């Protein structure tokens, strides 16, 4: 049976993937890559046709030592004019540094549960919203993209279920503060397809003025099923991590981010375009295995591309493995 005959409903013809491996992925790895290695990874990814790459974060290096060199990485990557290169700003100072470093988009993070927000940033949600509003003013006045990411949307490790209305209330306030995109993060891998559809449909009904992006996790194996569920209700922006790097911060050893090349492979096989060269992303993932010194969780680099099971070409990044 051809995929077009399956009762999947009307899927978007094309989706946009934000690559989060260089930040979300590497931040959750024990191995800290050198600045040159990070640059090589990002340059390899830039050549793949991705439209959006999360480069790093301007969090204090004491908190996240893996991201201490983000400004230098920004200064030395080969920028493609049609790619959005983003950075995370934990506060106003971080946003200033991100803008100075040349980030095209500034991301703020906010939890949808009080206990998770407290444990993460030692602030209440309303304090975080007030701070996001200040950051939003600065980012919008600088002409950059102001991008808000909500965590634990589909379940909190401390509080369990998160009410959909609360998620939408927080998103509405971020939009009022100038957010031009809202990402719904399944930080703990607690989402399932019905819940994904409930939240995404609720979002589109109440806040149709701003695009929604889905950040799936696979801690319980439901990552790509949740991506399909989101596609079925019209979501066309997704986050993924090359090689699937970045485990679940709440479950050591469990997978976290959904793998970019696995997501791209599934989408392409279903006839959904991404604009991404799958062999190129697979090359980046293979190079990344060399850089990290261990296998990555992605499946497609092990199984090969359907209908293209031969060698996928030499990864550009391998030349840089000894840096
Ligand atoms: Zn993630």
Short mmCIF file of C-alpha atoms and ligand atoms in Angstrom, two decimals:
data_model
loop_
_atom_site.label_atom_id
_atom_site.label_comp_id
_atom_site.label_asym_id
_atom_site.label_seq_id
_atom_site.Cartn_x
_atom_site.Cartn_y
_atom_site.Cartn_z
CA UNK A 1 0.00 0.00 0.00
CA UNK A 2 1.32 3.44 -0.90
CA UNK A 3 1.57 5.92 1.93
CA UNK A 4 -0.86 8.28 0.19
CA UNK A 5 -3.64 5.73 0.71
CA UNK A 6 -3.23 5.51 4.46
CA UNK A 7 -5.89 7.36 6.44
CA UNK A 8 -3.52 9.87 7.95
CA UNK A 9 -5.52 12.93 6.99
CA UNK A 10 -4.01 15.88 5.22
CA UNK A 11 -0.45 16.43 6.31
CA UNK A 12 1.51 19.62 5.68
CA UNK A 13 3.36 19.38 2.34
CA UNK A 14 6.50 20.80 3.89
CA UNK A 15 7.84 21.19 7.41
CA UNK A 16 10.65 23.19 8.91
CA UNK A 17 13.07 21.56 11.34
CA UNK A 18 15.10 23.41 13.92
CA UNK A 19 18.33 21.57 14.68
CA UNK A 20 18.95 21.63 18.44
CA UNK A 21 21.93 19.25 18.65
CA UNK A 22 24.66 21.89 19.08
CA UNK A 23 22.86 23.32 22.16
CA UNK A 24 20.17 21.06 23.65
CA UNK A 25 22.05 17.96 22.51
CA UNK A 26 25.59 18.83 23.53
CA UNK A 27 24.48 20.41 26.80
CA UNK A 28 23.26 17.02 27.94
CA UNK A 29 26.42 15.17 26.90
CA UNK A 30 29.24 14.39 29.33
CA UNK A 31 31.89 14.98 26.67
CA UNK A 32 32.58 18.68 26.13
CA UNK A 33 33.53 19.38 22.51
CA UNK A 34 36.23 21.90 21.72
CA UNK A 35 35.21 25.18 20.08
CA UNK A 36 36.67 23.99 16.75
CA UNK A 37 34.72 20.76 16.94
CA UNK A 38 31.45 22.62 17.63
CA UNK A 39 32.13 24.93 14.70
CA UNK A 40 32.82 21.94 12.45
CA UNK A 41 29.57 20.32 13.54
CA UNK A 42 27.51 23.46 12.94
CA UNK A 43 29.17 24.09 9.55
CA UNK A 44 28.39 20.51 8.55
CA UNK A 45 24.75 21.01 9.59
CA UNK A 46 24.57 24.36 7.77
CA UNK A 47 25.40 22.53 4.53
CA UNK A 48 22.42 20.18 4.93
CA UNK A 49 19.58 22.56 4.03
CA UNK A 50 18.37 23.10 7.61
CA UNK A 51 16.67 26.47 8.09
CA UNK A 52 17.18 26.97 11.79
CA UNK A 53 20.06 25.94 14.08
CA UNK A 54 20.22 26.38 17.85
CA UNK A 55 23.88 27.31 18.22
CA UNK A 56 24.38 27.74 21.95
CA UNK A 57 23.36 29.55 25.06
CA UNK A 58 24.43 32.56 27.07
CA UNK A 59 23.89 30.92 30.44
CA UNK A 60 26.64 31.47 33.03
CA UNK A 61 29.50 29.02 32.32
CA UNK A 62 29.44 27.90 35.96
CA UNK A 63 25.92 26.58 35.37
CA UNK A 64 26.46 25.14 31.89
CA UNK A 65 30.20 24.75 31.16
CA UNK A 66 29.43 23.08 27.80
CA UNK A 67 28.19 26.43 26.44
CA UNK A 68 30.95 28.73 27.74
CA UNK A 69 32.31 29.44 24.23
CA UNK A 70 29.04 30.30 22.47
CA UNK A 71 30.15 33.83 21.48
CA UNK A 72 33.30 32.45 19.88
CA UNK A 73 31.31 29.76 18.07
CA UNK A 74 29.00 32.45 16.67
CA UNK A 75 31.99 34.49 15.51
CA UNK A 76 33.63 31.63 13.64
CA UNK A 77 30.88 29.53 12.05
CA UNK A 78 30.28 29.89 8.31
CA UNK A 79 26.93 31.67 8.30
CA UNK A 80 24.44 30.88 5.54
CA UNK A 81 22.25 33.91 4.90
CA UNK A 82 19.06 31.81 4.75
CA UNK A 83 19.62 30.01 8.06
CA UNK A 84 18.41 31.34 11.40
CA UNK A 85 21.14 30.85 14.04
CA UNK A 86 19.72 31.15 17.55
CA UNK A 87 20.93 31.42 21.13
CA UNK A 88 19.27 30.95 24.47
CA UNK A 89 19.17 33.86 26.88
CA UNK A 90 18.40 33.08 30.54
CA UNK A 91 18.11 36.79 31.43
CA UNK A 92 18.48 40.31 30.05
CA UNK A 93 22.28 40.22 30.27
CA UNK A 94 22.31 36.95 28.31
CA UNK A 95 20.04 38.49 25.67
CA UNK A 96 22.40 41.47 25.32
CA UNK A 97 25.34 39.10 24.85
CA UNK A 98 23.41 36.99 22.33
CA UNK A 99 22.53 40.05 20.26
CA UNK A 100 26.13 41.27 20.46
CA UNK A 101 27.36 37.86 19.31
CA UNK A 102 25.16 38.08 16.23
CA UNK A 103 22.36 35.60 17.02
CA UNK A 104 19.46 35.92 14.55
CA UNK A 105 16.96 34.67 17.12
CA UNK A 106 16.92 34.82 20.90
CA UNK A 107 15.15 32.04 22.76
CA UNK A 108 13.70 32.33 26.24
CA UNK A 109 12.71 29.26 28.24
CA UNK A 110 9.84 29.07 30.65
CA UNK A 111 8.36 26.11 32.49
CA UNK A 112 4.64 25.49 32.57
CA UNK A 113 4.83 24.07 36.10
CA UNK A 114 5.75 26.16 39.16
CA UNK A 115 7.92 23.48 40.73
CA UNK A 116 9.87 22.84 37.53
CA UNK A 117 10.41 26.57 36.99
CA UNK A 118 11.53 27.00 40.61
CA UNK A 119 13.93 24.08 40.39
CA UNK A 120 15.31 25.29 37.04
CA UNK A 121 15.64 29.04 37.47
CA UNK A 122 14.58 29.71 41.09
CA UNK A 123 11.76 31.99 40.02
CA UNK A 124 7.98 31.78 39.94
CA UNK A 125 6.31 31.57 36.55
CA UNK A 126 5.07 35.16 36.91
CA UNK A 127 8.61 36.38 37.69
CA UNK A 128 9.87 34.54 34.63
CA UNK A 129 7.09 36.06 32.51
CA UNK A 130 8.06 39.55 33.71
CA UNK A 131 11.68 38.87 32.78
CA UNK A 132 10.66 37.44 29.39
CA UNK A 133 8.74 40.63 28.73
CA UNK A 134 11.89 42.75 29.31
CA UNK A 135 13.92 40.43 27.09
CA UNK A 136 11.20 40.59 24.44
CA UNK A 137 11.33 44.39 24.36
CA UNK A 138 15.10 44.33 23.87
CA UNK A 139 15.06 41.58 21.26
CA UNK A 140 12.23 43.09 19.21
CA UNK A 141 13.82 46.55 19.30
CA UNK A 142 17.06 45.03 17.98
CA UNK A 143 15.18 43.52 15.03
CA UNK A 144 15.94 39.93 16.06
CA UNK A 145 13.46 37.08 16.30
CA UNK A 146 11.98 36.62 19.78
CA UNK A 147 11.30 32.96 20.28
CA UNK A 148 9.74 31.43 23.40
CA UNK A 149 10.11 27.81 24.43
CA UNK A 150 7.79 26.25 27.00
CA UNK A 151 9.07 23.25 28.92
CA UNK A 152 7.26 20.34 30.57
CA UNK A 153 4.11 21.19 28.56
CA UNK A 154 3.00 17.56 28.39
CA UNK A 155 3.89 16.51 31.91
CA UNK A 156 6.07 17.66 34.79
CA UNK A 157 8.41 15.34 36.70
CA UNK A 158 7.30 16.98 39.99
CA UNK A 159 3.62 17.79 39.40
CA UNK A 160 2.53 15.28 36.76
CA UNK A 161 -0.21 16.46 34.39
CA UNK A 162 -0.03 20.10 33.31
CA UNK A 163 -3.43 21.70 32.54
CA UNK A 164 -3.72 22.74 28.88
CA UNK A 165 -5.34 26.06 29.88
CA UNK A 166 -2.30 26.96 31.94
CA UNK A 167 -0.01 26.26 28.98
CA UNK A 168 -2.15 28.46 26.74
CA UNK A 169 -2.37 31.25 29.37
CA UNK A 170 1.42 31.37 29.61
CA UNK A 171 1.78 31.26 25.81
CA UNK A 172 -0.73 34.12 25.50
CA UNK A 173 1.29 36.28 27.89
CA UNK A 174 4.51 35.55 26.00
CA UNK A 175 2.82 36.52 22.74
CA UNK A 176 1.71 39.77 24.37
CA UNK A 177 5.37 40.33 25.24
CA UNK A 178 6.29 40.00 21.58
CA UNK A 179 7.03 36.28 21.13
CA UNK A 180 6.94 35.48 17.41
CA UNK A 181 6.92 31.71 17.83
CA UNK A 182 5.98 29.42 20.71
CA UNK A 183 7.63 26.04 21.10
CA UNK A 184 5.81 23.34 23.04
CA UNK A 185 8.47 21.20 24.73
CA UNK A 186 7.93 17.63 25.85
CA UNK A 187 10.95 17.96 28.16
CA UNK A 188 10.27 14.72 30.02
CA UNK A 189 8.99 12.55 27.18
CA UNK A 190 5.57 12.28 28.86
CA UNK A 191 3.51 13.22 25.78
CA UNK A 192 1.36 10.81 23.81
CA UNK A 193 -0.32 11.40 20.44
CA UNK A 194 -3.79 12.31 21.79
CA UNK A 195 -2.37 14.80 24.26
CA UNK A 196 -0.15 16.34 21.57
CA UNK A 197 -3.20 16.87 19.38
CA UNK A 198 -5.27 18.28 22.26
CA UNK A 199 -2.62 20.88 23.13
CA UNK A 200 -1.77 21.78 19.51
CA UNK A 201 -5.42 22.14 18.49
CA UNK A 202 -6.15 24.19 21.63
CA UNK A 203 -3.21 26.42 20.75
CA UNK A 204 -4.30 26.93 17.13
CA UNK A 205 -7.87 27.77 18.21
CA UNK A 206 -6.95 30.22 20.92
CA UNK A 207 -3.68 31.69 19.60
CA UNK A 208 -3.82 31.41 15.81
CA UNK A 209 -1.74 34.59 15.33
CA UNK A 210 1.57 32.91 16.23
CA UNK A 211 3.08 29.72 14.79
CA UNK A 212 3.59 26.80 17.10
CA UNK A 213 6.60 24.50 17.07
CA UNK A 214 6.76 21.06 18.68
CA UNK A 215 9.86 19.88 20.57
CA UNK A 216 9.37 16.13 20.98
CA UNK A 217 11.31 13.85 23.31
CA UNK A 218 11.55 10.10 23.18
CA UNK A 219 12.19 9.12 26.80
CA UNK A 220 9.32 6.64 26.58
CA UNK A 221 9.66 5.83 22.90
CA UNK A 222 6.76 7.96 21.65
CA UNK A 223 8.79 10.70 19.94
CA UNK A 224 8.01 10.06 16.26
CA UNK A 225 4.44 8.93 17.00
CA UNK A 226 3.94 12.33 18.62
CA UNK A 227 5.46 14.07 15.60
CA UNK A 228 2.92 12.33 13.34
CA UNK A 229 0.10 13.32 15.71
CA UNK A 230 1.23 16.95 15.53
CA UNK A 231 1.49 16.80 11.73
CA UNK A 232 -2.07 15.51 11.54
CA UNK A 233 -3.35 18.65 13.25
CA UNK A 234 -1.31 20.94 11.00
CA UNK A 235 1.87 21.58 12.98
CA UNK A 236 4.69 22.17 10.49
CA UNK A 237 7.60 23.19 12.73
CA UNK A 238 9.60 20.66 14.73
CA UNK A 239 12.76 20.43 16.80
CA UNK A 240 15.20 17.56 16.40
CA UNK A 241 18.77 16.76 17.36
CA UNK A 242 21.42 15.34 15.02
CA UNK A 243 22.21 11.76 15.99
CA UNK A 244 19.49 12.01 18.63
CA UNK A 245 22.01 13.38 21.13
CA UNK A 246 20.90 14.88 24.42
CA UNK A 247 19.43 12.36 26.82
CA UNK A 248 16.46 12.97 29.07
CA UNK A 249 17.60 15.26 31.91
CA UNK A 250 15.15 13.55 34.29
CA UNK A 251 15.94 9.94 33.42
CA UNK A 252 19.67 9.20 33.10
CA UNK A 253 20.28 6.74 30.29
CA UNK A 254 16.88 7.33 28.64
CA UNK A 255 16.76 8.96 25.19
CA UNK A 256 15.76 12.60 25.01
CA UNK A 257 15.58 14.57 21.79
CA UNK A 258 14.17 12.97 18.67
CA UNK A 259 16.92 12.29 16.13
CA UNK A 260 17.03 14.69 13.16
CA UNK A 261 17.91 12.12 10.51
CA UNK A 262 15.26 9.68 11.80
CA UNK A 263 12.64 12.44 11.66
CA UNK A 264 13.74 13.57 8.20
CA UNK A 265 13.77 9.98 6.95
CA UNK A 266 10.22 9.36 8.17
CA UNK A 267 8.95 12.65 6.74
CA UNK A 268 10.57 12.11 3.34
CA UNK A 269 9.22 8.56 3.12
CA UNK A 270 5.73 9.96 3.83
CA UNK A 271 6.12 12.54 1.09
CA UNK A 272 6.54 15.49 3.45
CA UNK A 273 9.35 17.79 2.28
CA UNK A 274 11.93 19.28 4.65
CA UNK A 275 14.45 20.86 2.28
CA UNK A 276 17.12 18.85 4.09
CA UNK A 277 19.72 16.57 2.51
CA UNK A 278 19.38 13.36 4.50
CA UNK A 279 22.82 12.00 3.47
CA UNK A 280 24.40 15.25 4.65
CA UNK A 281 22.72 15.12 8.08
CA UNK A 282 23.71 11.46 8.37
CA UNK A 283 27.29 12.48 7.63
CA UNK A 284 27.11 15.03 10.43
CA UNK A 285 25.76 12.34 12.79
CA UNK A 286 28.58 9.95 11.88
CA UNK A 287 31.15 12.69 12.37
CA UNK A 288 29.54 13.49 15.70
CA UNK A 289 30.01 9.88 16.86
CA UNK A 290 33.72 10.33 16.19
CA UNK A 291 33.82 13.63 18.06
CA UNK A 292 31.94 12.29 21.08
CA UNK A 293 33.77 8.98 21.11
CA UNK A 294 30.58 6.95 21.40
CA UNK A 295 27.64 5.79 19.33
CA UNK A 296 24.70 8.14 18.98
CA UNK A 297 21.14 6.88 19.50
CA UNK A 298 19.90 7.65 15.96
CA UNK A 299 18.63 4.62 14.05
CA UNK A 300 18.86 5.66 10.41
CA UNK A 301 22.66 5.84 10.37
CA UNK A 302 22.64 2.19 11.46
CA UNK A 303 19.84 0.93 9.18
CA UNK A 304 20.50 3.13 6.11
CA UNK A 305 18.09 5.12 3.98
CA UNK A 306 15.19 3.07 2.54
CA UNK A 307 15.83 2.59 -1.15
CA UNK A 308 19.34 3.94 -0.65
CA UNK A 309 21.08 1.43 1.51
CA UNK A 310 24.54 2.00 0.04
CA UNK A 311 27.29 4.23 1.43
CA UNK A 312 26.21 7.81 2.01
CA UNK A 313 29.48 9.56 1.23
CA UNK A 314 32.33 10.81 3.31
CA UNK A 315 31.32 13.14 6.09
CA UNK A 316 33.00 16.50 5.90
CA UNK A 317 33.35 16.60 9.66
CA UNK A 318 35.54 13.48 9.85
CA UNK A 319 38.45 15.48 8.46
CA UNK A 320 38.25 17.53 11.64
CA UNK A 321 38.13 14.71 14.15
CA UNK A 322 41.65 15.32 15.44
CA UNK A 323 41.12 18.98 16.26
ZN1 LIG B 1 15.10 18.64 24.13
#
